Coordinates of N, CA and C and ligand atoms in Angstrom, one line a residue:
M931 N 26.5 -95.4 50.3 CA 25.2 -94.4 50.6 C 25.5 -94.0 51.5
I932 N 24.7 -95.2 52.8 CA 24.0 -94.4 54.2 C 24.7 -95.4 54.5
N933 N 25.3 -95.7 56.1 CA 26.1 -96.3 56.5 C 25.3 -96.4 57.6
K934 N 24.7 -98.1 57.2 CA 24.1 -98.5 58.9 C 24.3 -99.0 59.6
E935 N 26.2 -98.6 60.6 CA 26.2 -99.1 61.4 C 27.1 -97.3 61.5
S936 N 26.3 -96.5 61.7 CA 26.5 -95.3 62.0 C 25.2 -94.8 62.9
P937 N 26.5 -94.4 64.0 CA 25.6 -93.6 65.1 C 24.3 -92.8 64.3
I938 N 24.3 -91.9 63.4 CA 23.1 -90.9 62.9 C 22.3 -91.7 62.3
P939 N 21.0 -91.7 63.0 CA 20.5 -91.9 62.5 C 20.0 -91.8 61.0
I940 N 19.3 -93.6 60.3 CA 19.3 -93.4 58.9 C 18.4 -92.5 57.9
Y941 N 17.6 -92.2 58.5 CA 16.3 -91.4 58.6 C 17.4 -89.7 58.2
Y942 N 18.0 -89.5 59.3 CA 18.7 -88.4 59.1 C 20.2 -88.6 57.3
Q943 N 20.3 -88.9 57.7 CA 21.7 -89.4 56.7 C 20.8 -89.3 55.2
I944 N 19.7 -89.7 55.5 CA 18.8 -89.3 54.3 C 18.2 -88.4 53.8
Q945 N 18.1 -87.3 54.7 CA 17.5 -86.1 54.5 C 18.6 -85.4 54.5
E946 N 19.9 -85.6 54.4 CA 21.3 -85.4 54.2 C 21.8 -85.2 52.6
H947 N 21.2 -86.7 52.3 CA 21.6 -86.8 50.5 C 20.8 -85.9 49.4
I948 N 19.1 -85.1 50.3 CA 18.4 -85.0 50.0 C 18.6 -83.6 49.9
R949 N 19.0 -82.9 51.1 CA 19.5 -81.6 51.2 C 20.6 -81.2 50.1
K950 N 21.5 -82.1 49.8 CA 23.0 -82.0 49.1 C 22.3 -81.9 47.3
N951 N 21.2 -83.2 47.6 CA 21.1 -83.1 46.1 C 20.1 -81.9 45.7
I952 N 19.5 -81.5 46.9 CA 19.2 -80.3 46.2 C 20.2 -79.0 46.4
K953 N 20.6 -78.8 46.9 CA 22.0 -77.7 47.0 C 22.5 -78.0 45.9
Q954 N 23.4 -79.1 44.6 CA 23.8 -79.4 43.8 C 23.0 -79.5 42.6
Q955 N 21.6 -79.0 43.0 CA 20.6 -79.0 41.9 C 20.5 -80.0 40.9
K956 N 21.1 -80.7 41.9 CA 20.6 -82.4 40.8 C 19.2 -82.8 40.9
W957 N 18.1 -81.8 42.1 CA 17.0 -82.1 42.3 C 17.2 -80.4 42.4
K958 N 16.1 -80.2 41.5 CA 16.3 -78.7 41.1 C 14.6 -78.3 41.7
K959 N 14.7 -77.5 41.9 CA 13.4 -76.3 42.0 C 12.0 -76.4 41.8
G960 N 10.9 -76.6 42.1 CA 9.3 -76.8 41.3 C 9.9 -78.2 41.2
E961 N 10.7 -78.9 41.0 CA 10.2 -79.9 40.1 C 10.4 -81.3 41.4
A962 N 9.5 -82.6 40.6 CA 9.0 -83.9 41.8 C 10.6 -84.7 41.8
I963 N 10.5 -84.6 42.8 CA 11.8 -85.7 43.5 C 11.1 -87.2 43.5
P964 N 12.1 -88.4 43.0 CA 11.4 -89.8 42.9 C 10.4 -90.3 43.6
S965 N 9.9 -91.2 43.8 CA 9.0 -91.8 44.0 C 9.4 -92.6 45.6
E966 N 9.5 -92.6 46.1 CA 9.4 -93.2 47.5 C 9.8 -94.9 47.2
R967 N 9.2 -95.5 46.2 CA 9.1 -97.0 45.9 C 11.0 -96.9 45.7
I968 N 11.1 -95.4 44.3 CA 12.7 -95.5 43.9 C 13.3 -95.1 44.5
L969 N 13.0 -94.2 46.2 CA 13.9 -93.7 47.3 C 14.0 -94.9 47.8
T970 N 13.2 -96.0 48.0 CA 13.6 -97.6 49.2 C 14.5 -98.0 48.5
E971 N 14.4 -98.4 47.0 CA 15.4 -99.1 45.8 C 16.6 -98.4 46.4
Q972 N 16.8 -97.2 45.9 CA 18.0 -96.4 45.7 C 18.7 -96.1 47.3
F973 N 18.5 -95.9 48.2 CA 19.0 -96.0 49.8 C 18.5 -97.2 50.4
E974 N 18.3 -98.3 49.3 CA 18.0 -99.8 50.2 C 17.7 -99.7 52.1
V975 N 16.5 -99.1 52.0 CA 16.3 -99.0 53.1 C 14.6 -99.0 53.4
S976 N 13.8 -99.0 54.3 CA 12.2 -99.9 54.7 C 11.7 -98.7 54.1
R977 N 10.7 -98.4 53.6 CA 9.5 -97.3 53.5 C 9.5 -96.7 54.3
M978 N 9.2 -96.9 55.5 CA 8.9 -96.2 56.6 C 10.2 -95.3 57.0
T979 N 11.4 -95.5 56.6 CA 12.3 -94.8 56.7 C 12.8 -94.0 55.8
I980 N 12.0 -94.0 54.5 CA 12.1 -92.7 53.6 C 11.0 -92.0 53.8
R981 N 9.7 -92.3 54.4 CA 8.2 -91.1 54.9 C 8.9 -90.6 56.2
Q982 N 9.7 -91.0 56.8 CA 10.0 -90.5 58.0 C 11.3 -88.8 57.4
A983 N 12.3 -89.2 56.6 CA 12.8 -88.5 55.8 C 12.2 -87.2 55.6
V984 N 11.5 -88.1 54.3 CA 11.0 -86.5 53.3 C 9.6 -86.4 54.2
Q985 N 9.2 -86.5 55.5 CA 8.1 -86.1 56.2 C 8.7 -84.6 56.8
G986 N 10.5 -85.1 57.3 CA 11.2 -84.8 58.1 C 11.3 -83.1 56.9
L987 N 11.3 -82.8 56.2 CA 11.3 -82.0 55.1 C 10.7 -81.0 54.5
V988 N 9.4 -82.1 54.4 CA 8.0 -81.3 54.0 C 8.1 -80.5 55.1
D989 N 8.0 -80.4 56.3 CA 7.9 -79.7 58.0 C 8.8 -78.7 58.0
E990 N 9.8 -78.8 57.7 CA 10.8 -77.9 57.6 C 10.3 -77.2 56.7
G991 N 9.8 -77.3 55.1 CA 9.2 -76.6 53.8 C 10.4 -76.3 52.7
I992 N 10.8 -77.7 53.1 CA 12.2 -77.9 51.9 C 11.4 -78.6 50.5
L993 N 10.7 -79.9 50.5 CA 10.0 -80.9 50.3 C 8.3 -80.1 50.2
T994 N 7.5 -80.1 49.1 CA 6.0 -79.4 49.3 C 5.3 -80.5 48.6
R995 N 4.0 -80.5 49.5 CA 3.6 -82.4 49.0 C 2.3 -81.2 48.2
K996 N 2.0 -82.3 46.6 CA 0.5 -82.0 46.3 C 0.2 -82.9 46.2
R997 N -1.1 -82.2 46.5 CA -2.5 -83.4 46.5 C -2.1 -84.5 44.9
G998 N -2.7 -85.7 45.3 CA -2.2 -86.4 43.8 C -1.4 -86.5 43.1
S999 N -0.7 -85.6 43.7 CA 1.0 -85.8 42.6 C 1.8 -85.9 42.7
G1000 N 2.5 -85.5 43.9 CA 3.3 -86.2 44.5 C 4.4 -85.2 45.5
T1001 N 5.5 -85.3 45.6 CA 6.6 -84.4 46.4 C 7.5 -83.4 45.2
Y1002 N 7.5 -82.5 45.3 CA 8.0 -81.9 44.2 C 9.1 -80.6 45.8
V1003 N 10.6 -80.3 44.9 CA 11.4 -79.4 45.6 C 10.9 -78.4 46.1
S1004 N 10.6 -77.5 47.0 CA 9.6 -76.3 47.4 C 10.5 -75.1 46.2
N1005 N 9.3 -74.0 46.1 CA 10.1 -73.1 45.4 C 10.3 -72.3 46.0
E1006 N 9.3 -71.7 47.7 CA 9.8 -70.7 48.4 C 9.7 -70.9 49.7
K1007 N 10.9 -70.5 50.5 CA 11.3 -70.9 51.2 C 9.5 -70.0 52.8
V1008 N 8.8 -68.6 51.9 CA 7.8 -67.9 52.7 C 6.8 -69.0 52.8
E1009 N 7.0 -70.0 51.9 CA 5.4 -70.7 52.4 C 5.2 -72.2 52.9
Q1010 N 5.4 -71.5 54.1 CA 5.4 -73.2 55.2 C 4.7 -73.3 55.5
P1011 N 4.3 -74.8 54.9 CA 3.3 -75.4 55.2 C 2.7 -75.9 56.9
L1012 N 1.7 -75.6 57.7 CA 1.9 -75.9 59.0 C 0.9 -77.1 58.7
K1013 N 1.2 -77.8 60.0 CA 0.8 -79.0 60.2 C -0.6 -78.8 60.9
V1014 N -0.6 -77.9 61.9 CA -1.5 -78.3 62.3 C -2.4 -76.9 62.8
I1015 N -4.0 -77.6 62.4 CA -4.5 -76.3 62.1 C -5.5 -76.1 63.1
T1016 N -5.8 -74.6 63.4 CA -5.8 -74.3 65.2 C -7.5 -73.6 65.1
S1017 N -8.3 -74.0 65.5 CA -9.4 -72.4 65.6 C -9.2 -71.4 65.9
F1018 N -9.6 -70.0 66.1 CA -9.1 -69.1 66.5 C -10.0 -69.3 68.0
T1019 N -10.7 -69.8 68.2 CA -11.0 -69.9 69.4 C -10.9 -70.8 70.4
K1020 N -10.2 -72.1 70.0 CA -9.3 -72.2 70.7 C -7.9 -71.8 71.2
L1021 N -7.4 -71.5 70.0 CA -6.8 -70.8 70.4 C -6.0 -69.7 71.9
M1022 N -7.5 -68.8 71.1 CA -7.7 -67.9 72.8 C -7.1 -69.0 74.1
E1023 N -8.4 -70.0 73.6 CA -8.9 -70.7 74.1 C -7.2 -70.7 75.9
Q1024 N -6.6 -71.6 74.9 CA -5.2 -72.3 75.3 C -4.6 -70.9 75.7
R1025 N -4.6 -70.1 76.1 CA -4.0 -69.2 76.4 C -4.7 -67.9 77.7
G1026 N -5.9 -68.8 77.7 CA -6.8 -68.1 79.1 C -7.4 -66.6 78.3
K1027 N -7.7 -66.6 77.7 CA -8.2 -65.4 76.5 C -10.2 -65.5 76.1
K1028 N -10.3 -64.8 76.1 CA -11.8 -65.4 75.9 C -12.0 -64.6 74.6
A1029 N -12.0 -65.7 73.6 CA -12.7 -65.5 72.0 C -13.6 -64.6 71.7
A1030 N -13.9 -64.0 71.1 CA -15.8 -63.5 70.5 C -15.0 -62.8 69.3
S1031 N -16.0 -62.7 68.4 CA -15.9 -62.0 67.1 C -17.5 -61.1 66.8
N1032 N -16.5 -60.3 66.2 CA -17.7 -59.2 65.3 C -18.2 -59.5 63.6
I1033 N -18.9 -60.4 63.7 CA -19.0 -60.7 62.5 C -19.8 -59.2 61.6
T1034 N -18.7 -59.1 60.5 CA -19.2 -57.6 59.9 C -19.8 -58.1 58.2
D1035 N -19.9 -59.3 58.0 CA -20.5 -59.9 56.5 C -20.9 -61.7 56.5
F1036 N -22.4 -61.4 56.1 CA -22.2 -63.0 56.1 C -23.5 -63.6 55.2
Y1037 N -23.2 -63.9 54.2 CA -24.4 -64.3 52.8 C -23.2 -65.2 52.3
I1038 N -24.2 -65.7 51.4 CA -24.5 -66.8 50.3 C -23.9 -66.0 48.6
R1039 N -23.0 -66.6 48.2 CA -22.8 -66.5 46.7 C -22.2 -66.9 45.6
K1040 N -21.6 -66.7 45.1 CA -20.9 -67.7 43.9 C -19.6 -67.3 44.2
P1041 N -18.5 -68.1 44.2 CA -17.2 -68.7 44.9 C -16.8 -67.2 43.2
T1042 N -15.1 -66.5 43.0 CA -15.0 -66.2 42.5 C -13.9 -67.4 42.2
E1043 N -13.1 -66.6 40.8 CA -12.1 -67.2 39.7 C -11.4 -68.4 40.8
T1044 N -10.4 -67.3 42.0 CA -9.3 -67.7 42.8 C -10.0 -68.9 43.5
E1045 N -10.7 -67.8 44.1 CA -12.1 -69.5 45.3 C -11.9 -70.0 44.7
A1046 N -13.0 -70.9 43.8 CA -13.4 -71.7 42.6 C -12.3 -72.8 42.7
H1047 N -11.3 -72.5 42.2 CA -9.5 -72.9 41.9 C -9.5 -73.8 43.4
Q1048 N -9.3 -72.0 44.2 CA -8.2 -72.9 45.5 C -9.5 -74.2 46.5
L1049 N -11.0 -73.9 46.2 CA -11.9 -74.8 46.8 C -11.9 -76.0 46.0
N1050 N -11.2 -76.4 44.4 CA -11.1 -77.4 43.6 C -13.2 -77.1 43.7
I1051 N -13.9 -76.7 43.4 CA -14.7 -76.5 43.0 C -15.7 -75.8 41.3
D1052 N -16.4 -75.6 41.3 CA -17.1 -74.9 39.8 C -18.0 -73.6 40.3
A1053 N -18.0 -73.0 39.0 CA -17.7 -71.3 39.3 C -19.4 -71.3 40.2
D1054 N -20.2 -72.4 40.0 CA -22.0 -72.2 40.3 C -22.2 -72.4 41.5
T1055 N -21.3 -73.7 42.2 CA -21.1 -73.4 43.6 C -21.7 -72.8 44.6
D1056 N -22.7 -72.5 45.5 CA -22.6 -71.6 46.1 C -21.6 -71.5 47.6
V1057 N -20.9 -70.4 47.8 CA -20.6 -70.5 49.2 C -20.7 -69.8 50.1
Y1058 N -20.7 -69.7 51.6 CA -20.8 -69.2 52.7 C -19.8 -68.3 52.5
H1059 N -20.1 -66.5 52.2 CA -19.0 -65.5 52.6 C -18.6 -65.0 54.2
I1060 N -18.1 -65.1 55.0 CA -17.8 -65.0 56.4 C -16.7 -64.3 56.8
E1061 N -17.0 -63.0 57.5 CA -16.2 -61.7 57.1 C -16.2 -61.6 58.9
R1062 N -15.2 -61.9 59.4 CA -15.3 -61.5 61.1 C -13.9 -60.6 61.8
I1063 N -14.5 -59.7 62.2 CA -13.5 -59.3 63.6 C -13.5 -60.2 64.3
R1064 N -11.4 -60.5 64.4 CA -12.2 -61.8 65.8 C -11.0 -61.2 66.7
L1065 N -11.5 -61.2 68.1 CA -11.0 -60.5 69.0 C -10.6 -61.6 70.0
G1066 N -9.7 -61.2 71.0 CA -8.8 -61.7 72.4 C -9.2 -61.4 73.3
D1067 N -10.0 -61.1 74.4 CA -9.9 -60.4 75.6 C -10.5 -58.7 75.4
E1068 N -11.5 -59.3 74.1 CA -12.9 -57.6 73.8 C -11.0 -56.8 72.9
I1069 N -9.7 -57.0 72.8 CA -8.9 -56.6 71.5 C -8.9 -57.1 70.1
P1070 N -9.0 -56.5 69.3 CA -9.4 -57.3 68.1 C -7.8 -57.2 67.3
I1071 N -7.6 -58.7 66.8 CA -6.9 -59.2 67.0 C -7.0 -59.4 65.0
A1072 N -7.9 -59.8 64.9 CA -7.6 -60.2 63.5 C -8.4 -59.7 62.5
I1073 N -9.0 -59.0 60.9 CA -9.9 -59.8 60.5 C -9.5 -61.0 59.6
E1074 N -11.1 -61.4 59.4 CA -10.6 -63.0 58.5 C -11.7 -62.8 57.7
T1075 N -11.4 -62.9 56.4 CA -12.8 -63.5 55.3 C -12.7 -64.7 55.1
S1076 N -13.5 -66.2 55.7 CA -13.7 -67.4 54.9 C -14.3 -67.5 54.1
I1077 N -14.1 -68.3 52.9 CA -15.3 -69.0 52.1 C -15.6 -70.2 52.7
V1078 N -16.5 -71.0 52.5 CA -16.7 -72.2 52.6 C -17.9 -72.8 51.6
P1079 N -17.6 -73.5 51.4 CA -18.4 -74.5 50.2 C -20.0 -74.8 50.8
V1080 N -21.3 -73.7 50.7 CA -22.1 -74.3 51.2 C -22.9 -75.7 51.8
K1081 N -22.4 -76.4 50.6 CA -22.4 -78.6 50.8 C -21.9 -78.9 52.4
L1082 N -20.8 -78.3 52.1 CA -19.8 -78.7 53.6 C -20.3 -78.0 55.0
A1083 N -21.3 -76.9 54.8 CA -21.5 -76.1 56.3 C -23.2 -75.9 56.5
E1084 N -23.8 -76.4 55.7 CA -25.4 -76.2 55.5 C -26.0 -75.9 57.0
G1085 N -26.8 -75.0 57.0 CA -27.6 -74.7 57.9 C -26.3 -73.4 58.8
L1086 N -25.7 -73.3 58.7 CA -24.7 -73.0 59.6 C -25.2 -71.0 59.3
T1087 N -25.7 -71.2 60.9 CA -26.6 -69.8 61.2 C -25.2 -68.6 61.6
K1088 N -25.6 -67.3 62.3 CA -24.7 -66.2 62.6 C -24.0 -66.6 63.8
E1089 N -24.9 -67.4 65.2 CA -25.3 -67.8 66.5 C -23.8 -68.9 65.9
D1090 N -23.1 -69.6 65.3 CA -22.6 -70.5 65.0 C -20.9 -69.9 64.7
I1091 N -21.4 -69.0 63.9 CA -20.0 -68.1 63.5 C -19.8 -67.0 64.2
Q1092 N -20.6 -66.5 65.4 CA -20.2 -65.4 66.3 C -19.2 -66.4 67.7
H1093 N -19.6 -68.1 67.1 CA -18.8 -68.8 68.6 C -17.5 -69.0 67.5
S1094 N -17.7 -70.8 67.0 CA -16.6 -71.4 66.3 C -17.0 -71.7 65.1
L1095 N -16.1 -71.4 63.8 CA -16.6 -71.9 62.8 C -15.8 -73.7 62.4
Y1096 N -15.3 -73.9 63.4 CA -13.7 -75.2 63.2 C -15.4 -76.2 64.3
E1097 N -16.1 -75.5 64.9 CA -16.7 -75.8 65.9 C -17.4 -76.8 65.4
F1098 N -18.3 -76.3 64.5 CA -19.7 -76.1 63.6 C -18.8 -77.1 62.8
I1099 N -17.8 -77.6 62.2 CA -17.5 -78.4 61.1 C -17.2 -79.9 61.8
E1100 N -16.9 -79.5 63.2 CA -16.2 -81.0 63.4 C -17.2 -81.0 64.4
V1101 N -17.9 -80.8 65.4 CA -18.8 -80.9 66.1 C -20.6 -81.3 65.0
K1102 N -20.9 -80.4 64.8 CA -22.5 -80.5 64.4 C -22.5 -81.1 63.3
K1103 N -21.5 -80.7 62.2 CA -21.5 -81.4 60.9 C -20.2 -83.3 61.0
G1104 N -19.7 -83.4 61.7 CA -19.5 -84.4 61.9 C -18.4 -84.3 61.0
Y1105 N -17.8 -83.7 60.9 CA -16.2 -83.9 59.5 C -14.8 -83.6 60.5
P1106 N -14.1 -84.8 60.5 CA -12.8 -84.3 60.9 C -12.5 -83.8 60.0
L1107 N -11.4 -82.6 60.3 CA -10.1 -81.1 59.7 C -9.2 -82.3 60.2
G1108 N -8.5 -81.4 58.6 CA -7.2 -82.6 58.2 C -6.3 -80.9 58.6
D1109 N -5.4 -80.5 57.3 CA -4.4 -80.1 58.0 C -4.6 -78.5 56.9
A1110 N -4.0 -77.6 56.7 CA -4.1 -76.2 55.8 C -2.5 -75.9 55.3
K1111 N -2.8 -75.6 54.3 CA -1.8 -75.3 53.5 C -2.0 -73.2 54.0
Q1112 N -0.3 -72.6 53.7 CA -0.8 -71.5 54.0 C 0.6 -69.9 53.7
S1113 N 0.5 -69.0 53.6 CA 1.4 -68.1 52.7 C 1.5 -67.4 53.9
I1114 N 2.1 -66.5 54.6 CA 1.8 -65.2 55.1 C 3.2 -64.2 54.6
E1115 N 2.8 -62.8 54.8 CA 3.3 -62.0 54.3 C 2.9 -60.6 54.9
A1116 N 4.1 -59.8 55.6 CA 4.2 -58.6 55.7 C 3.5 -57.3 55.2
I1117 N 2.6 -56.7 55.1 CA 2.6 -55.6 54.7 C 1.9 -54.3 55.8
A1118 N 1.3 -53.1 55.8 CA 1.2 -52.0 56.3 C -0.4 -51.7 56.4
A1119 N -0.9 -51.7 57.3 CA -2.3 -51.6 57.8 C -3.1 -50.3 57.3
N1120 N -3.8 -50.4 56.1 CA -4.3 -49.3 55.2 C -5.6 -48.9 56.4
K1121 N -6.4 -47.5 55.9 CA -7.1 -46.6 56.5 C -8.0 -47.8 57.1
Q1122 N -9.0 -48.8 56.7 CA -10.0 -49.5 56.8 C -9.2 -50.6 58.0
T1123 N -8.3 -51.3 57.4 CA -8.1 -52.4 58.7 C -7.6 -51.6 59.8
A1124 N -7.0 -50.5 60.3 CA -6.4 -49.6 60.6 C -7.4 -49.8 61.3
S1125 N -8.4 -49.1 61.1 CA -10.0 -49.0 61.9 C -10.6 -49.9 62.2
Q1126 N -10.6 -50.7 61.4 CA -11.2 -52.3 61.9 C -10.5 -52.6 63.0
L1127 N -8.7 -52.8 63.4 CA -8.3 -53.9 64.3 C -8.0 -53.0 65.4
D1128 N -8.1 -51.6 65.1 CA -8.2 -50.0 66.8 C -6.3 -50.1 66.4
L1129 N -5.7 -49.8 65.3 CA -4.3 -49.1 64.7 C -4.2 -48.4 64.6
P1130 N -3.2 -47.4 65.0 CA -2.7 -46.7 63.7 C -2.5 -47.0 62.0
V1131 N -2.6 -45.8 61.6 CA -2.2 -46.3 59.9 C -0.4 -46.9 59.9
D1132 N -0.6 -47.5 58.7 CA 0.7 -47.8 58.4 C 1.4 -48.9 59.6
S1133 N 0.7 -49.7 60.0 CA 1.3 -50.4 61.4 C 1.5 -52.0 61.2
P1134 N 1.8 -53.0 61.3 CA 2.9 -53.5 60.9 C 1.5 -54.7 61.0
I1135 N 1.0 -55.5 59.4 CA 0.0 -56.3 59.4 C 0.8 -57.6 59.0
L1136 N 0.3 -58.7 59.4 CA 0.7 -60.5 59.0 C -0.8 -60.9 58.2
Q1137 N 0.0 -60.7 56.9 CA -1.8 -61.1 55.8 C -1.6 -62.7 55.8
I1138 N -2.3 -63.7 55.9 CA -2.4 -64.5 55.3 C -3.1 -65.2 54.6
E1139 N -3.1 -66.2 53.9 CA -4.1 -66.8 52.6 C -3.7 -68.0 53.0
R1140 N -4.9 -68.8 53.7 CA -5.1 -70.0 53.5 C -6.2 -71.2 52.9
V1141 N -5.6 -72.4 52.6 CA -6.4 -73.4 52.5 C -6.6 -73.8 53.2
A1142 N -7.7 -73.9 54.4 CA -7.7 -75.3 55.2 C -8.6 -76.8 54.3
Y1143 N -8.2 -78.0 54.8 CA -9.0 -79.3 54.0 C -9.5 -79.6 55.3
L1144 N -10.3 -80.5 54.7 CA -11.3 -81.7 55.5 C -10.1 -82.5 55.9
K1145 N -10.3 -83.9 56.7 CA -8.9 -85.0 56.7 C -9.3 -85.6 55.2
N1146 N -10.4 -86.4 54.9 CA -11.0 -86.8 53.8 C -9.5 -85.9 52.5
G1147 N -9.1 -84.8 52.5 CA -8.7 -84.6 51.7 C -9.2 -83.2 51.0
V1148 N -10.4 -83.3 51.6 CA -11.7 -82.4 50.9 C -11.0 -80.8 51.0
P1149 N -10.9 -79.3 50.5 CA -11.1 -78.2 50.7 C -12.0 -77.7 51.2
L1150 N -12.0 -77.5 52.6 CA -13.0 -77.0 53.3 C -13.4 -75.2 53.1
E1151 N -11.9 -74.7 53.0 CA -12.1 -72.7 53.6 C -10.9 -72.1 52.4
Y1152 N -11.5 -70.9 52.1 CA -10.0 -70.6 51.8 C -10.5 -69.3 52.3
V1153 N -9.7 -68.8 52.6 CA -9.6 -67.7 53.7 C -7.9 -66.7 53.9
R1154 N -8.7 -65.2 54.0 CA -7.8 -64.4 53.5 C -7.6 -63.5 54.9
S1155 N -6.7 -63.6 55.7 CA -6.9 -62.9 57.3 C -5.5 -61.7 57.2
Q1156 N -5.9 -61.0 58.3 CA -4.7 -59.8 58.2 C -5.3 -59.7 60.0
Y1157 N -3.7 -60.0 60.5 CA -3.5 -59.8 61.6 C -3.3 -59.2 62.3
A1158 N -2.8 -58.1 63.7 CA -2.4 -57.1 63.7 C -0.9 -58.0 64.1
G1159 N 0.0 -56.9 63.8 CA 1.5 -57.6 64.4 C 1.9 -57.7 65.2
S1160 N 1.3 -56.8 66.2 CA 1.5 -56.2 66.9 C 1.2 -57.2 68.7
R1161 N 0.3 -57.6 67.5 CA -0.6 -58.4 69.2 C -0.3 -60.1 68.7
F1162 N -0.1 -60.3 67.6 CA 0.0 -61.8 67.4 C 1.5 -62.1 67.1
K1163 N 1.8 -63.4 67.1 CA 2.6 -64.3 66.6 C 2.8 -65.4 66.3
F1164 N 3.3 -65.7 65.4 CA 3.0 -67.0 64.2 C 4.1 -67.6 65.0
Y1165 N 4.0 -68.8 65.2 CA 5.3 -69.9 65.1 C 5.0 -71.4 64.5
L1166 N 6.2 -72.1 63.9 CA 5.9 -73.2 63.5 C 6.7 -74.5 64.4
Ligands
16G645 C1 -7.8 -69.6 62.7 C2 -7.9 -69.5 61.0 C3 -8.8 -69.4 60.1 C4 -10.2 -70.2 60.4 C5 -10.5 -69.9 62.4 C6 -11.6 -70.7 62.9 C7 -5.1 -69.0 60.7 C8 -4.4 -67.9 60.2 N1 -6.0 -68.9 60.7 O1 -8.5 -68.5 62.8 O2 -8.6 -70.5 59.0 O3 -11.4 -69.7 60.4 O4 -9.3 -70.4 63.0 O5 -12.1 -70.3 64.3 O6 -5.2 -69.8 61.3 P1 -13.2 -70.6 64.7 O7 -13.0 -72.2 64.5 O8 -12.9 -69.8 66.8 O9 -14.3 -69.8 64.0

């Protein structure tokens, strides 16, 4: 099945097999793929090679990892898992722009059902509701509503979120950030979004729903954002 003499890397040959299995529907959309141990035996290669092959397909969005339960054939191509988690402030700084935030709301409340589910918390756990218009060189780029369990960001102040939420978490709290899962869809700006982003009504908007995790796998933030399509580009 695998040609170890071939100049084609082994992990790549395994990926081709997996792609074929999916194409021929031997492995069906939404279903779990065999465990690493079984694949190791089946392909007669090391676990490292299997991991490399599977990780590559996860990065491409063909497979999806679900915490604690295994790896699945992805349902939707649009749901691209992003590996790197980047703070808005850092992103702007990397591009030589000055990041700023207008805080439109900041208070503590109980989570909605969706938020509790996404953050894996009980309905009576307090969360911070943080709503900000994010600016780069004073131009509005995005509206972001972040929901963060209070227990993970106890003591968070307006000054902190004026600057960087992620810096507060990493530096002041000392919690390393992990990865995130997010979905992106295109919508047209309604009146309120258009006015907050200083755009004409019906302008293209990238709407993002995202859960960011700490390195230890605990969900940190459930965020819904609207990015001005004309001012922002996502790449993977
Ligand atoms: C990014 C994140 C957002 C996070 C923010 C923290 C996306 C789509 N959004 O904008 O979830 O809250 O960074 O930025 O990646 P900060 O550290 O500057 O507050």
